[in-house]
Coordinates of C-alpha atoms and ligand atoms in Angstrom, one line a residue:
Chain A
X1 CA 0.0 0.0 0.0
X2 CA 1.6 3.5 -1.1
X3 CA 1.3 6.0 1.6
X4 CA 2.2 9.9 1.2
X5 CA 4.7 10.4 3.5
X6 CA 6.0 13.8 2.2
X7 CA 9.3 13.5 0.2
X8 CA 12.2 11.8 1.1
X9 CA 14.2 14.3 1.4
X10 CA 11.9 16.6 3.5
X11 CA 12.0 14.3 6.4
X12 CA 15.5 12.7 6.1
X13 CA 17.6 15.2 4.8
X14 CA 20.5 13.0 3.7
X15 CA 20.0 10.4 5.9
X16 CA 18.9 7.0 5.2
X17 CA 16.4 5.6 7.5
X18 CA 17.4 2.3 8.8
X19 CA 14.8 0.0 10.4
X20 CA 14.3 -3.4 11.9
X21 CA 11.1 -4.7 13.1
X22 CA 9.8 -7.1 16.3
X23 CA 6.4 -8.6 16.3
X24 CA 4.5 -10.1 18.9
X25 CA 1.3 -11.8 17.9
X26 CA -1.1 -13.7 20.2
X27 CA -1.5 -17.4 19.1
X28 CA -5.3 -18.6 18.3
X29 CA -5.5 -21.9 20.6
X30 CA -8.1 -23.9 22.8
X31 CA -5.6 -23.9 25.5
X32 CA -3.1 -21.3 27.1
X33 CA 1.2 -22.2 25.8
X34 CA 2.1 -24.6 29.6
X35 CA -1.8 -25.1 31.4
X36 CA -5.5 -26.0 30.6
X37 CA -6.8 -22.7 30.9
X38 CA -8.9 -22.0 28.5
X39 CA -7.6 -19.2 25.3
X40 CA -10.8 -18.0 23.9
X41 CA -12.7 -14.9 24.8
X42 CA -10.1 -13.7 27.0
X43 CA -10.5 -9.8 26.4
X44 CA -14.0 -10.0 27.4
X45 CA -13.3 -12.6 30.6
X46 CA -13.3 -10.9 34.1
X47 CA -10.0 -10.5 35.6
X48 CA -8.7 -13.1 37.4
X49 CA -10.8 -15.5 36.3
X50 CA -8.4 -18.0 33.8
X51 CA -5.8 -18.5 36.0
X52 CA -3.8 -22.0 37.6
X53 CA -1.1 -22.3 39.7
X54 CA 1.0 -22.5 36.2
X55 CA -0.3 -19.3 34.9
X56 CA 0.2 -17.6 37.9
X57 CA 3.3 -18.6 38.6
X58 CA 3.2 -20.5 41.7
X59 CA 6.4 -22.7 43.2
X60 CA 5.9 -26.1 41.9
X61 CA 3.5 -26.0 39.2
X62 CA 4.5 -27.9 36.2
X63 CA 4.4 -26.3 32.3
X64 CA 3.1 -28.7 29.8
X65 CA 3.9 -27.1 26.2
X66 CA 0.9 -26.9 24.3
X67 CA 1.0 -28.4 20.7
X68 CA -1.7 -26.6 19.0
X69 CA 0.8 -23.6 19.6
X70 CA 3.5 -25.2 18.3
X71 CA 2.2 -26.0 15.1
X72 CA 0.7 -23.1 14.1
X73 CA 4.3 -21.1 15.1
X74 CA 5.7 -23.8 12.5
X75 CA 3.2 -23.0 9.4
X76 CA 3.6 -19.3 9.8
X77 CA 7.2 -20.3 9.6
X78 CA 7.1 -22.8 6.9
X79 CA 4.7 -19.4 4.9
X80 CA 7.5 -17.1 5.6
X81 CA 9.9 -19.4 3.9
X82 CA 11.7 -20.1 7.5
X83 CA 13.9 -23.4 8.2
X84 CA 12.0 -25.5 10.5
X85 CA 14.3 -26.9 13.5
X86 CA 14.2 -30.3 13.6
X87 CA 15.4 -29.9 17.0
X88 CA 13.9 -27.0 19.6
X89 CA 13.5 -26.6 23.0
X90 CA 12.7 -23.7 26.1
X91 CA 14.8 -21.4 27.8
X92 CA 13.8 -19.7 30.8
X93 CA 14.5 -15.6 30.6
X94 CA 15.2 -14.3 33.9
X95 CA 14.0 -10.8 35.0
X96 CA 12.3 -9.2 37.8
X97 CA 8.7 -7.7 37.6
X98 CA 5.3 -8.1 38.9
X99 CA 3.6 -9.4 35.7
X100 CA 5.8 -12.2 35.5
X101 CA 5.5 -13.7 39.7
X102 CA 7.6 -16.9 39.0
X103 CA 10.8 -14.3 38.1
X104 CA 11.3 -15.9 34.3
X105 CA 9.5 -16.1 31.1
X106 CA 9.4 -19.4 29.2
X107 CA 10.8 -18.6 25.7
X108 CA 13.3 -19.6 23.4
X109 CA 16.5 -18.6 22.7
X110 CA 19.4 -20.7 20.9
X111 CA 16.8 -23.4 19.4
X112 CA 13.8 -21.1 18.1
X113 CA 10.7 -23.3 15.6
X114 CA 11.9 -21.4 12.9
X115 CA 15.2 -19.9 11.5
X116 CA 15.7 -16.7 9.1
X117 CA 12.4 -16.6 6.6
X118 CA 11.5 -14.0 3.8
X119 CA 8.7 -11.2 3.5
X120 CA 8.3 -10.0 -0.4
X121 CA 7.2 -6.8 -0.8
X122 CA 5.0 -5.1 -3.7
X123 CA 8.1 -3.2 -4.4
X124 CA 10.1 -6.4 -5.2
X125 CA 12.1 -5.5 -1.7
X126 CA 12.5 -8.7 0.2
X127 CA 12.6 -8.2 3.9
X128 CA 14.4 -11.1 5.8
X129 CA 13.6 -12.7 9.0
X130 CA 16.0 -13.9 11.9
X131 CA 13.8 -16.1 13.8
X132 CA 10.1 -16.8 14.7
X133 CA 10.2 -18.4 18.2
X134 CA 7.5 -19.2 20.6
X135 CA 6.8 -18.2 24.0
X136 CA 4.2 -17.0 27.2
X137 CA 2.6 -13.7 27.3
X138 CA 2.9 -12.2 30.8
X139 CA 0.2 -10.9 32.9
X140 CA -1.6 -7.4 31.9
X141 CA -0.8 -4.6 34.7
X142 CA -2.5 -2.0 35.1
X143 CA -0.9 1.5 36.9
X144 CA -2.7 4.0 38.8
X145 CA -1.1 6.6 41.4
X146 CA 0.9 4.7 44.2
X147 CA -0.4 1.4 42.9
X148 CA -0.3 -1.2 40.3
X149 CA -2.9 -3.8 39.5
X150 CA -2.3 -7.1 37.8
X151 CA -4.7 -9.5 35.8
X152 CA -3.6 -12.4 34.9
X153 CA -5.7 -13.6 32.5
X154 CA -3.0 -13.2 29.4
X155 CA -0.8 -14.7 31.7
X156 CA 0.8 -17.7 29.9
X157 CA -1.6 -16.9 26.6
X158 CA 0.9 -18.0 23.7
X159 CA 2.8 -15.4 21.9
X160 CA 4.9 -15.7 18.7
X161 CA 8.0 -13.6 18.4
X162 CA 9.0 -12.7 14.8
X163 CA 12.1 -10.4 14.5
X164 CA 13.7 -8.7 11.1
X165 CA 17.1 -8.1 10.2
X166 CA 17.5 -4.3 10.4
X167 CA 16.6 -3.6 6.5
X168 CA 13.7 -1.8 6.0
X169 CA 14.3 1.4 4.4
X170 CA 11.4 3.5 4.2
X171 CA 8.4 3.8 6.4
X172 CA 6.2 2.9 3.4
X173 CA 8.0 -0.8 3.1
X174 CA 7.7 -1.0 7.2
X175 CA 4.1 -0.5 7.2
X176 CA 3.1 -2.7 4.3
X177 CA 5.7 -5.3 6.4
X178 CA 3.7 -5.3 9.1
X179 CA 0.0 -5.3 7.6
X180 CA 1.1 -8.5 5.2
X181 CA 2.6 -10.4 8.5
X182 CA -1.0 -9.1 10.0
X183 CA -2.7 -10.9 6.8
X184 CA -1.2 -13.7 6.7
X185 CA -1.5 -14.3 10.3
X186 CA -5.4 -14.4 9.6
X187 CA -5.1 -16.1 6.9
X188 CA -3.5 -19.1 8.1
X189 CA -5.9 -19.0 11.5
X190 CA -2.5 -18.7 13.3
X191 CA -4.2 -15.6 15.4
X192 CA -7.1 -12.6 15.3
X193 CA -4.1 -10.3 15.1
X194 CA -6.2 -7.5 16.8
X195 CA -3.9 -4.6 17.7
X196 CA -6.5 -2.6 19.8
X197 CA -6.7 -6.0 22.3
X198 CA -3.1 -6.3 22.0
X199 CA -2.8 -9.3 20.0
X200 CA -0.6 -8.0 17.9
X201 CA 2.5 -5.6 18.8
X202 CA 4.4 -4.0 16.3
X203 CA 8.4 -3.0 17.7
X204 CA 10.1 -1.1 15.5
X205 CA 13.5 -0.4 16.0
X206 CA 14.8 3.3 14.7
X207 CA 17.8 4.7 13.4
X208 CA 19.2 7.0 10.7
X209 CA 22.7 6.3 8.9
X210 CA 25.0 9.1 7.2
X211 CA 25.0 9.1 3.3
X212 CA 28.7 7.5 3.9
X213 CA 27.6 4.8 6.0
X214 CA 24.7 4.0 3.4
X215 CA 27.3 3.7 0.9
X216 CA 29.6 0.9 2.8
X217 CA 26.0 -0.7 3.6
X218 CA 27.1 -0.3 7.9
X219 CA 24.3 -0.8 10.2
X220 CA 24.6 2.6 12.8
X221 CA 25.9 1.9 16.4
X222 CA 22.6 2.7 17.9
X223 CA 19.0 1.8 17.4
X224 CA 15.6 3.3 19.6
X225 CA 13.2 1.1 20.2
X226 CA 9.4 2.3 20.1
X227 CA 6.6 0.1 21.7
X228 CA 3.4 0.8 22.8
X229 CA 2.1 1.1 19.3
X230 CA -1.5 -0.4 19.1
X231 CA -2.2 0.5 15.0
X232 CA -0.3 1.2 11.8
X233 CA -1.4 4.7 11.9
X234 CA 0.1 5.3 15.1
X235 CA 3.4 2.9 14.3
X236 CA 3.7 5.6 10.7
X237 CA 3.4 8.8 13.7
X238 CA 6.0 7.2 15.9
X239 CA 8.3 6.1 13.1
X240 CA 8.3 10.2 11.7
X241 CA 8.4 11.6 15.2
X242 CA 11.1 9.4 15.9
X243 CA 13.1 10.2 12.7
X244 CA 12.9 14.0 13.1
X245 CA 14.4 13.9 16.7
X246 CA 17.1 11.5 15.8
X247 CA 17.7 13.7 12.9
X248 CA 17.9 16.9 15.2
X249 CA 20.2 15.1 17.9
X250 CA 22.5 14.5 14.8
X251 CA 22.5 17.5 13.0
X252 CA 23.6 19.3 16.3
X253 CA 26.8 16.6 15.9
X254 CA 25.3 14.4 18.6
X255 CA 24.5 10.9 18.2
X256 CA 21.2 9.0 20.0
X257 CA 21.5 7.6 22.9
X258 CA 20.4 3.7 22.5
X259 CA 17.0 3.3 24.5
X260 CA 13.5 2.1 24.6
X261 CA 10.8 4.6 23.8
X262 CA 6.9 4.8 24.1
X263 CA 4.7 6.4 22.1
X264 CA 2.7 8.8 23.7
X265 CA -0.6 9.3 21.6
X266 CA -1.8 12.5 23.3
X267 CA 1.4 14.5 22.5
X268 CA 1.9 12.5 19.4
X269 CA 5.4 11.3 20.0
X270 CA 7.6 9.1 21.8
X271 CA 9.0 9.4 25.0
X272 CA 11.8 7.3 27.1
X273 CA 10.9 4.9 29.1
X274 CA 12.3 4.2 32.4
X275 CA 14.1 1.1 32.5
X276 CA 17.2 0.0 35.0
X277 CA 19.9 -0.4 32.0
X278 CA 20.8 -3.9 34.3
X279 CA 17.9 -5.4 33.4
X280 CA 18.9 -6.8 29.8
X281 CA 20.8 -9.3 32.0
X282 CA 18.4 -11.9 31.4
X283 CA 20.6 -15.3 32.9
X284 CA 18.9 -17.7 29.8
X285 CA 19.1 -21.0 30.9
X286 CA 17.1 -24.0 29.0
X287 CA 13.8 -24.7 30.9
X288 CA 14.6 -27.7 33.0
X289 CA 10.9 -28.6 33.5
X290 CA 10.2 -29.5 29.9
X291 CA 11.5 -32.0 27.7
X292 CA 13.2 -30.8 24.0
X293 CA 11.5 -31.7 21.1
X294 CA 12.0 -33.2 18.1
X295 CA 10.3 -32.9 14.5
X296 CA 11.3 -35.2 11.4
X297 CA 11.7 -34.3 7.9
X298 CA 8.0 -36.4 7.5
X299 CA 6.7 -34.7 10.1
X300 CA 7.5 -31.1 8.6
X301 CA 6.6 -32.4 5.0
X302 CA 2.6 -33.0 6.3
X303 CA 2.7 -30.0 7.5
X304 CA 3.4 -28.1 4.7
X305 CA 0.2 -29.9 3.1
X306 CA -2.0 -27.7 5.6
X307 CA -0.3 -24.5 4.1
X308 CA -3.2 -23.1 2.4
X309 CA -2.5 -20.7 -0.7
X310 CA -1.2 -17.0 0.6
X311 CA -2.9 -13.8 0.1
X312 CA -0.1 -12.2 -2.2
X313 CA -0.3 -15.7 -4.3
X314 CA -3.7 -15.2 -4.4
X315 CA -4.0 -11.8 -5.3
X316 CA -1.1 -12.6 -8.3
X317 CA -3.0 -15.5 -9.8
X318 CA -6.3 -12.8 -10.6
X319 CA -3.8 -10.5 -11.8
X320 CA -2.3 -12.4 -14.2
X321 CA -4.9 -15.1 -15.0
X322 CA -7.7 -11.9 -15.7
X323 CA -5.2 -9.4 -16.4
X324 CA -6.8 -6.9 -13.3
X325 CA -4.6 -4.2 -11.8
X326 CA -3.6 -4.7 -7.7
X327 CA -6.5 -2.3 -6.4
X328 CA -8.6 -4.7 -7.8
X329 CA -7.4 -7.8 -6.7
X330 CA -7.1 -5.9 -2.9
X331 CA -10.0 -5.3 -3.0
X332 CA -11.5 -8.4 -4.4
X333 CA -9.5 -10.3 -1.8
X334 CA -9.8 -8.1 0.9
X335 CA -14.4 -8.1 1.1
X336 CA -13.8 -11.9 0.0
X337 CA -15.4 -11.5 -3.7
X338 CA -13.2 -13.7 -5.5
X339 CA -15.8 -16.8 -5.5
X340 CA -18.7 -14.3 -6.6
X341 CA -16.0 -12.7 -9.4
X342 CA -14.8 -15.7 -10.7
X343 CA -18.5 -17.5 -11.1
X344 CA -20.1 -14.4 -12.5
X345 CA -17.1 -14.0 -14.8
X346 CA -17.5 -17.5 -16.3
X347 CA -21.2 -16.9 -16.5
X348 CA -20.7 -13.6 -18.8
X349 CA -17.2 -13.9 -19.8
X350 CA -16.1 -10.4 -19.5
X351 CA -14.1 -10.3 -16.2
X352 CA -12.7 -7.1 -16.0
X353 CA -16.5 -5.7 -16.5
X354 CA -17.4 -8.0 -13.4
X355 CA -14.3 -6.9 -11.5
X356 CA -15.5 -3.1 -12.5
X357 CA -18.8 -3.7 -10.7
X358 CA -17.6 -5.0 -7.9
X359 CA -14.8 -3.1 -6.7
X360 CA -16.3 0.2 -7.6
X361 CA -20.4 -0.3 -6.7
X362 CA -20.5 -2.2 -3.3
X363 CA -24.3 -1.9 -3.4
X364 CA -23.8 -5.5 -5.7
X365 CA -21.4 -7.2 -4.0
X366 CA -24.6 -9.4 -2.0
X367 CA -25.9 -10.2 -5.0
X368 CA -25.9 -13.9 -6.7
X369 CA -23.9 -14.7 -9.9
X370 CA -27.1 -15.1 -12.0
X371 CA -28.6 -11.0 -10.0
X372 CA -25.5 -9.9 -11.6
X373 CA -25.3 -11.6 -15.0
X374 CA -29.0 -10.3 -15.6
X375 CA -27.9 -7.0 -14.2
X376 CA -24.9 -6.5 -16.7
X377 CA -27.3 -7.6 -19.6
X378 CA -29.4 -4.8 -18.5
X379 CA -26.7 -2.3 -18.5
X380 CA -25.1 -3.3 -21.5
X381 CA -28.3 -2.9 -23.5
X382 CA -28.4 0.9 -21.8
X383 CA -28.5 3.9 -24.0
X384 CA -25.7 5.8 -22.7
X385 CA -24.2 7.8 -25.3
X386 CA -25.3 11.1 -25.8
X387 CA -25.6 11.2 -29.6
X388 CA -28.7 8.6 -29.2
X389 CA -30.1 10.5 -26.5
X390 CA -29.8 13.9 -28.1
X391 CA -32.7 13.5 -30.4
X392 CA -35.2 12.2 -27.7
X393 CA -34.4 15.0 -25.2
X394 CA -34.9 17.6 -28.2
X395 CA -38.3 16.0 -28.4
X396 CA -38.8 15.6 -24.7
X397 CA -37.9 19.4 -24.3
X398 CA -40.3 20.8 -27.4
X399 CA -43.5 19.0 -25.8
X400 CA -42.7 20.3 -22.0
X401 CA -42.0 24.0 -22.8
X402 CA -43.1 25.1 -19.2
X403 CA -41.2 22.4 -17.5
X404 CA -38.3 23.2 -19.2
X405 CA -38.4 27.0 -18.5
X406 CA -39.5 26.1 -15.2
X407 CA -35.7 24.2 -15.0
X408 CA -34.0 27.6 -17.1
X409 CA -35.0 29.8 -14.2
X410 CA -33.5 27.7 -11.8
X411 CA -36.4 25.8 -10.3
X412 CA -33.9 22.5 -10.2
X413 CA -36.7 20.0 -9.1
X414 CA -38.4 20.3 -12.3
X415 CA -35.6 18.7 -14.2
X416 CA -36.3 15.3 -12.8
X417 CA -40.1 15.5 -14.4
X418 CA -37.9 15.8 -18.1
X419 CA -35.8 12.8 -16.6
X420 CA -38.5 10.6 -16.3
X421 CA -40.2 11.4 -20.2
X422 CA -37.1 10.6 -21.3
X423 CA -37.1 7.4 -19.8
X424 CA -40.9 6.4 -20.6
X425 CA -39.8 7.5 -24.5
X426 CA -36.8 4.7 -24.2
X427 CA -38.6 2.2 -22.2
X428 CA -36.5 2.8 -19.1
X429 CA -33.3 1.8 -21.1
X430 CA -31.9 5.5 -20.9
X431 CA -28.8 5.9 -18.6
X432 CA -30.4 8.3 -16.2
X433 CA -27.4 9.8 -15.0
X434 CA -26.1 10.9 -19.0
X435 CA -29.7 12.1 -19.7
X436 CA -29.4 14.6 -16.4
X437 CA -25.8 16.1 -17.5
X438 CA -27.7 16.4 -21.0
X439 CA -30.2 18.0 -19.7
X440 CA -28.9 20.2 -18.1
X441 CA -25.9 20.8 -19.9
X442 CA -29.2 22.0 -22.3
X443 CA -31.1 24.2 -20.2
X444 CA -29.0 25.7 -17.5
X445 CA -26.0 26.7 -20.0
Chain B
X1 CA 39.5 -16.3 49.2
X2 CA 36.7 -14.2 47.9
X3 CA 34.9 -15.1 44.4
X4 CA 32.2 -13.1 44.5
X5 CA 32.8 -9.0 44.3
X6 CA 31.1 -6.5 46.1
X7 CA 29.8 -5.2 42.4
X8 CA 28.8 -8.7 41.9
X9 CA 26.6 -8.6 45.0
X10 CA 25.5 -4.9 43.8
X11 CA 24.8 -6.0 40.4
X12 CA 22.7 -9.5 41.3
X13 CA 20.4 -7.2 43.8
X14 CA 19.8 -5.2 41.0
X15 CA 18.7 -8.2 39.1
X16 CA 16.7 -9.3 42.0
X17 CA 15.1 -5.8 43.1
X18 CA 16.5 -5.9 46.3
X19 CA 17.7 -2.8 48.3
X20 CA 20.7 -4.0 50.6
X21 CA 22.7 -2.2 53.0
X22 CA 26.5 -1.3 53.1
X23 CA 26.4 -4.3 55.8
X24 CA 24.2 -6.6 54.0
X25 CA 26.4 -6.1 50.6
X26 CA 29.2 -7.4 53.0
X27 CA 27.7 -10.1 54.5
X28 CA 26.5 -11.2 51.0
X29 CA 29.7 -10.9 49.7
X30 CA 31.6 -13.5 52.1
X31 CA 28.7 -15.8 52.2
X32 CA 28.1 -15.8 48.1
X33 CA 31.9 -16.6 47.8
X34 CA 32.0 -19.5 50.3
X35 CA 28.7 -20.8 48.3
X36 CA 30.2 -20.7 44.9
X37 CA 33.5 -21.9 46.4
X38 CA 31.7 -25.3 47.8
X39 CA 30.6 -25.9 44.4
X40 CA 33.7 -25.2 43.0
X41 CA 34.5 -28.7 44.4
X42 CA 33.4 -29.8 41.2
X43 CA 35.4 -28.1 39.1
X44 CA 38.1 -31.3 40.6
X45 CA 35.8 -33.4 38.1
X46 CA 37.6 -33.8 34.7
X47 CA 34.3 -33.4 32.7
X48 CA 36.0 -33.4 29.3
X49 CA 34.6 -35.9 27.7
X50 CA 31.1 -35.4 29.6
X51 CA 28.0 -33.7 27.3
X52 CA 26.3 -30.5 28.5
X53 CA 22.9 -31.3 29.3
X54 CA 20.1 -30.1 31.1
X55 CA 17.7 -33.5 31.2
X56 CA 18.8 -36.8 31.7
X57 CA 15.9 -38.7 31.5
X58 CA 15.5 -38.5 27.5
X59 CA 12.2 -37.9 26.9
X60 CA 11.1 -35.6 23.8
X61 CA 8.1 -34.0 22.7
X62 CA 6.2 -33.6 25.6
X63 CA 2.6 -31.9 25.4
X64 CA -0.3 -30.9 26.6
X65 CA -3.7 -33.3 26.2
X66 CA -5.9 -31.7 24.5
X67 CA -9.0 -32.9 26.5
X68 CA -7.5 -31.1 29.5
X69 CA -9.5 -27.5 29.1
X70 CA -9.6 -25.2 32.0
X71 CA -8.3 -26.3 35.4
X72 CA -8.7 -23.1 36.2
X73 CA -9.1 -22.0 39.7
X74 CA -12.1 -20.2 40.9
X75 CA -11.3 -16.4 41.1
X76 CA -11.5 -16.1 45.1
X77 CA -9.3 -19.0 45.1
X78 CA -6.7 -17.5 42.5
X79 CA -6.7 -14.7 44.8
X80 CA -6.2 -16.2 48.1
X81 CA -2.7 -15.5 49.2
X82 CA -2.6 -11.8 47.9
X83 CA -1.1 -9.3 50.0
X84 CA -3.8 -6.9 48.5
X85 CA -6.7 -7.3 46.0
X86 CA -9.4 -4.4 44.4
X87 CA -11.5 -5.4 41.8
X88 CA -10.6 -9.2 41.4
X89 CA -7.5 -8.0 40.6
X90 CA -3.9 -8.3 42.8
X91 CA -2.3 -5.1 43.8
X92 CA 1.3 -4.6 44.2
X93 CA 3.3 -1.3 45.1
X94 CA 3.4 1.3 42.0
X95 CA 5.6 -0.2 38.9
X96 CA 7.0 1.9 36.1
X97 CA 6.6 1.0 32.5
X98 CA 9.0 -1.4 31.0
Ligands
ZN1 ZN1 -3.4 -21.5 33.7

């Protein structure tokens, strides 16, 4: 999707913009990633009220890996073009806060699902992937004055990391990154990938490079992390707020200081966030509590049976096989027409006038493929060009003098009284909307 | 012989969120080393030709049964051993942002 950004060189100057992205999506399963707690309906569940001694982190409990999790984080992977590990396990990631009682996280960290994976853009710009790896969402906190309150209902929910390799060069390619991952996501049933509930969180990580830097293709020495973005709208604000301070802080000779940043909506840019620079210590360890595991080649062949077609292959095949343009086929896609396009398009065997009707008239996008055929038919045997017409509204003009004077001085109701002669004198087969601009290209000129 | 540095002591409370005094860091400091230094012991153990592992008992792909739905405790009992609670929720002193 092309957005207007303003130029280039308005907002950089002559820096390039370097960015890498982290995602964090929400996992659609019956069951939470280590317990039985149920995973559906959670935003709407009252607080406190799908939780377990696992989920809440109590001394003893025992994580059970779920494997509904597991194998949807391996067909994202395996329709991002990742290596599947034959051979993965947990690590526990140590740090202290309230969301997260038991003092670690179960994630992964040296043996993620999936390894590297690829992104194509409309552009033709590939955006590579490190990892995708799987792990527990931590409880929801909520702060207010001297206090802090903590649900823990999305406690233990499962939650797929995705993270880029920093090269993503405009803001346009970084957006259209994350809405495809968002797609696709959906597409596959991995997850609802609802930012406003926070089941999906879109990271990006900031910096700008000098023209010289650009040239030897050098990643700069420090990045800003923004988070707390909850839709692309406000991850395009945060990105161009963030690239005009950076770009101040350098122009005075200065270079960023490496941090993690929120974005504040109400003053519409980010802001640091306090943070103990100790705490990236994070002591990973593999989880102790739960077994490795192991996938064979056979294994990861039946699952790539499941891989249904993706969106962009979709989208390709109706541009090539009808010859439409990618508004169109967006379109088509995105209010799930493609069934109703491709039966009415056999049925008349014009497909780009079926594609017309759809896209641009959504008022016939609930009709059947035989509403639509008879519709077209209808149209097509319209009288819609104006040398046809002409004649009749002559006539239709001579035989209502004092209607059409009435239109002449401005009365502009009277007009549709001329409309509907001319219609009765072509049996309803005028286009109504040429024999208007005729008529009163005729009278009011 | 002292393993463990005072920064070391510093640096772990950190990790920990613990606030320790000049006394306490001291304390720490003797007591952490003559921990680490009893299991130094094994460190006599020429493990060479011994794999790293972190399970010994070989099983693999270990996972949940799917007919296990919500175990889940009742909210009052979730609650139970909270310090504080408001609104079904626990309440711990204020937090920043991470
Ligand atoms: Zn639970």
């Amino acid at each position: 999707m092309k957005q207007n950004i303003g130029s280039k060189k308005e907002l950089l100057g002559d820096y390039g913009l370097v960015l890498g992205i982290e995602i964090h999506l929400h996992v659609k399963t019956q069951m939470k990633m280590f317990c039985g707690c149920s995973n559906t309906d959670l935003f709407d569940a009252e607080p406190n009220t799908r939780v377990c001694p696992v989920c809440l982190g109590m001394p003893g409990a025992l994580p059970v890996p779920n494997k509904e999790a597991v194998e949807k984080t391996q067909l994202l992977g395996l329709a991002l073009s990742c290596e599947i590990n034959k051979h993965s396990y947990f690590d526990r990631k140590h740090y202290f806060y309230p969301d997260l009682p038991k003092g670690f996280q179960i994630s992964q960290y040296k043996e993620p699902l999936c390894k590297g994976g690829i992104v194509r853009l409309q552009s033709g710009n590939g955006i590579l992937l490190e990892r995708i790896h799987l792990e527990e969402d931590t409880a929801k906190s909520f702060h207010e004055g001297e206090e802090t309150f903590l649900d823990f209902n999305k406690s233990g929910v499962p939650l797929i990391e995705m993270v880029t390799k920093p090269m993503i060069y405009s803001v346009g390619d970084a957006l259209e990154f994350g809405r495809e991952i968002q797609e696709i996501v959906r597409h596959l049933g991995v997850g609802d990938a609802n930012m406003e509930k926070g089941q999906f969180r879109v990271e990006p990580n900031i910096s700008l490079r000098s023209p010289l830097e650009e040239k030897e293709q050098k990643i700069p020495e420090y990045k800003v992390e923004v988070k707390n973005i909850n839709s692309f709208k406000f991850m395009e604000k945060a990105i161009l707020s963030e690239i005009k301070r950076q770009k101040e802080i350098l122009d005075a000779g200065k270079i960023p200081i490496q941090e993690n940043r929120g974005y504040d909506e109400a003053k519409g840019k980010t802001v640091p966030q306090r943070s103990k620079e100790e705490a990236h210590d994070y002591r990973y360890f593999p989880e102790p509590d739960i077994p490795p595991m192991k996938f064979t080649s056979s294994y990861i062949e039946d699952l790539k049976k499941e891989l249904p077609k993706l969106p962009g292959e979709i989208k390709k095949r109706l541009i090539s096989k009808y010859d439409l343009g990618q508004h169109e086929a967006d379109v088509l896609y995105n209010e799930e027409l493609i069934e109703l396009f491709e039966e009415t398009g056999n049925l008349i065997q014009d497909y780009k006038k079926v594609a017309n009707l759809l896209v641009n008239r959504p008022e016939h996008r609930d009709k059947t493929p035989e509403e639509l055929l008879s519709y077209i038919a209808k149209e097509k045997s319209r009288i819609d060009d104006s040398e046809a017409l002409q004649p009749i509204i002559d006539t239709v003009i001579e035989e209502n003098k004092r209607i059409a004077d009435q239109v002449r001085d401005g009365k502009e109701e009277a007009i549709e009284f001329l409309i509907g002669q001319v219609m009765k004198k072509t049996r309803g087969k005028a286009a109504p909307k040429t024999v208007r601009e005729l008529l009163s290209e005729k009278l009011t000129a | 012989m002292s393993t463990i540095s005072k920064s070391t002591v510093e640096h772990v409370a950190v990790l920990c969120s613990l606030t320790l005094s000049e006394k306490e860091k001291e304390r720490l400091e003797s007591m952490l080393s003559e921990t680490v230094d009893f299991i130094g012991v094994l460190e006599e153990l020429d493990t060479n030709s011994v794999p790293e592992t972190y399970q010994v008992i070989g099983t693999t792909n270990v996972f949940q049964k799917s007919d296990r739905v919500s175990v889940s405790l009742d909210r009052k009992e979730a609650l139970s051993n909270a310090a504080k609670i408001k609104n079904g929720k626990f309440v711990t002193g204020a937090v920043f942002d991470r």
